[in-house]
Amino acid sequence: MRKIIVAIFTSAVIGALLGTPAAVASLPDPSAPVKVAAVSRPDDGSGYVWQVFCKSGLSYSFIPASQFPLSPRFEEVQKPQTGDIAWWPEYVAIYVAQNASVISSAGYTRVAALGGEQPRYFRMKVAPGEGPGASAPSCDRSFL
């Protein structure tokens, strides 16, 4: 499933860039070594989701996609709303209810277009006094 999602997102980004020669020239060299953080695979979507939530004032301790359902900060929901997390065992993205799509660092993709296993959805538990604009977030995470 993760390979399908990554392939669709990658093709969407490349397709958007093909009309701009300068952008194509700036694509990373696929043969170059990739630095992998110890806490997360770079393509599991968790870093993007964490950054979006943190910068919105909804901070939580960073967790990789594989550990997402275990977090006490999120609860599974049956009827997703915009801003909920779409979760697959190896990938997470932010759900957009208006067009039944997910958004990741690569852009938007309709959930139906992904095929395969349907995601489970999780919603952040927000305590009183928390929320967008509640405080200036520090969105740096430690890799220790």
Short mmCIF file of C-alpha atoms in Angstrom, two decimals:
data_model
loop_
_atom_site.label_atom_id
_atom_site.label_comp_id
_atom_site.label_asym_id
_atom_site.label_seq_id
_atom_site.Cartn_x
_atom_site.Cartn_y
_atom_site.Cartn_z
CA MET A 1 0.00 0.00 0.00
CA ARG A 2 2.78 2.45 0.91
CA LYS A 3 4.43 1.88 -2.46
CA ILE A 4 1.18 2.74 -4.25
CA ILE A 5 0.71 5.93 -2.21
CA VAL A 6 4.32 7.03 -2.66
CA ALA A 7 4.17 6.30 -6.40
CA ILE A 8 0.98 8.34 -6.86
CA PHE A 9 2.31 11.29 -4.85
CA THR A 10 5.66 11.15 -6.63
CA SER A 11 4.05 11.06 -10.07
CA ALA A 12 1.81 14.00 -9.14
CA VAL A 13 4.80 16.11 -8.12
CA ILE A 14 6.86 15.16 -11.17
CA GLY A 15 3.87 15.77 -13.46
CA ALA A 16 3.42 19.24 -11.99
CA LEU A 17 7.10 20.00 -12.45
CA LEU A 18 7.52 18.76 -16.02
CA GLY A 19 6.30 22.03 -17.48
CA THR A 20 9.13 23.92 -15.75
CA PRO A 21 12.63 22.95 -16.96
CA ALA A 22 14.34 24.72 -14.03
CA ALA A 23 12.25 22.74 -11.55
CA VAL A 24 13.06 19.45 -13.30
CA ALA A 25 16.76 20.28 -13.18
CA SER A 26 16.50 20.83 -9.41
CA LEU A 27 15.06 17.38 -8.69
CA PRO A 28 17.33 15.37 -6.37
CA ASP A 29 19.68 12.79 -7.83
CA PRO A 30 17.99 9.40 -7.25
CA SER A 31 21.38 7.72 -6.94
CA ALA A 32 22.51 10.04 -4.13
CA PRO A 33 22.57 8.54 -0.62
CA VAL A 34 19.56 9.34 1.56
CA LYS A 35 19.94 10.42 5.19
CA VAL A 36 17.44 8.51 7.30
CA ALA A 37 16.40 9.79 10.72
CA ALA A 38 16.52 7.21 13.47
CA VAL A 39 12.92 7.77 14.58
CA SER A 40 11.12 7.64 11.25
CA ARG A 41 11.44 6.56 7.67
CA PRO A 42 11.59 9.68 5.50
CA ASP A 43 8.62 8.69 3.35
CA ASP A 44 6.06 7.67 5.97
CA GLY A 45 4.31 11.08 6.00
CA SER A 46 4.65 11.50 9.77
CA GLY A 47 7.12 14.38 9.58
CA TYR A 48 4.86 16.42 7.31
CA VAL A 49 1.76 15.75 9.44
CA TRP A 50 3.65 16.62 12.63
CA GLN A 51 4.95 19.91 11.14
CA VAL A 52 1.50 20.98 9.91
CA PHE A 53 -0.12 20.27 13.26
CA CYS A 54 2.71 21.88 15.24
CA LYS A 55 2.76 25.06 13.16
CA SER A 56 -1.01 25.25 13.60
CA GLY A 57 -0.61 25.27 17.38
CA LEU A 58 -1.67 21.63 17.83
CA SER A 59 1.55 20.10 19.09
CA TYR A 60 2.19 16.51 20.07
CA SER A 61 5.27 14.37 20.57
CA PHE A 62 6.52 13.22 17.19
CA ILE A 63 5.65 9.63 16.32
CA PRO A 64 6.37 7.65 13.14
CA ALA A 65 3.45 6.34 11.09
CA SER A 66 3.98 2.76 12.28
CA GLN A 67 3.36 3.83 15.90
CA PHE A 68 0.49 6.25 15.26
CA PRO A 69 -2.43 4.10 16.49
CA LEU A 70 -0.65 3.63 19.83
CA SER A 71 -0.56 7.36 20.62
CA PRO A 72 -2.82 8.45 23.51
CA ARG A 73 -3.05 11.87 21.83
CA PHE A 74 -5.24 10.55 18.99
CA GLU A 75 -8.43 8.50 18.91
CA GLU A 76 -9.81 6.45 16.05
CA VAL A 77 -12.97 7.79 14.41
CA GLN A 78 -15.38 6.14 11.97
CA LYS A 79 -16.55 9.31 10.18
CA PRO A 80 -13.51 11.41 9.30
CA GLN A 81 -13.56 15.20 9.11
CA THR A 82 -11.12 17.62 7.53
CA GLY A 83 -7.96 17.67 9.60
CA ASP A 84 -8.20 14.08 10.77
CA ILE A 85 -5.30 11.74 10.07
CA ALA A 86 -5.63 9.03 7.43
CA TRP A 87 -3.49 6.11 8.58
CA TRP A 88 -2.11 3.10 6.78
CA PRO A 89 0.37 0.80 8.57
CA GLU A 90 3.30 2.52 6.86
CA TYR A 91 1.96 5.98 5.96
CA VAL A 92 -0.04 8.92 7.33
CA ALA A 93 -1.57 11.98 5.65
CA ILE A 94 -4.10 14.69 6.51
CA TYR A 95 -7.68 14.01 5.42
CA VAL A 96 -9.71 16.63 3.49
CA ALA A 97 -13.43 15.85 3.73
CA GLN A 98 -14.61 18.32 1.05
CA ASN A 99 -13.25 16.13 -1.73
CA ALA A 100 -12.43 12.88 0.14
CA SER A 101 -8.71 13.31 -0.41
CA VAL A 102 -5.53 13.29 1.59
CA ILE A 103 -2.76 15.85 1.61
CA SER A 104 0.90 15.18 2.15
CA SER A 105 4.09 17.04 1.34
CA ALA A 106 3.59 15.92 -2.29
CA GLY A 107 0.10 17.42 -2.64
CA TYR A 108 -3.50 16.19 -2.79
CA THR A 109 -4.73 12.75 -3.83
CA ARG A 110 -8.27 11.37 -3.64
CA VAL A 111 -8.51 8.40 -1.30
CA ALA A 112 -10.56 6.46 -3.90
CA ALA A 113 -7.75 6.89 -6.46
CA LEU A 114 -5.28 5.14 -4.17
CA GLY A 115 -6.99 1.76 -4.44
CA GLY A 116 -6.04 -1.07 -2.14
CA GLU A 117 -6.55 -0.97 1.59
CA GLN A 118 -8.70 1.88 2.93
CA PRO A 119 -7.13 3.99 5.68
CA ARG A 120 -8.19 4.14 9.29
CA TYR A 121 -8.85 7.65 10.58
CA PHE A 122 -7.64 9.30 13.78
CA ARG A 123 -8.57 12.61 15.41
CA MET A 124 -6.41 14.58 17.81
CA LYS A 125 -7.70 14.94 21.35
CA VAL A 126 -7.60 18.67 22.09
CA ALA A 127 -7.64 19.79 25.73
CA PRO A 128 -9.18 23.09 26.90
CA GLY A 129 -6.78 25.97 26.19
CA GLU A 130 -5.10 24.11 23.34
CA GLY A 131 -5.69 24.74 19.70
CA PRO A 132 -4.68 26.88 16.78
CA GLY A 133 -3.06 30.12 17.93
CA ALA A 134 -3.04 29.09 21.62
CA SER A 135 0.73 29.60 21.88
CA ALA A 136 3.76 30.16 19.70
CA PRO A 137 4.82 26.59 18.90
CA SER A 138 8.39 25.36 18.85
CA CYS A 139 8.41 22.86 16.04
CA ASP A 140 11.91 21.49 16.41
CA ARG A 141 12.15 17.84 17.18
CA SER A 142 15.03 16.02 18.72
CA PHE A 143 16.45 12.99 16.95
CA LEU A 144 18.13 11.69 20.10
#
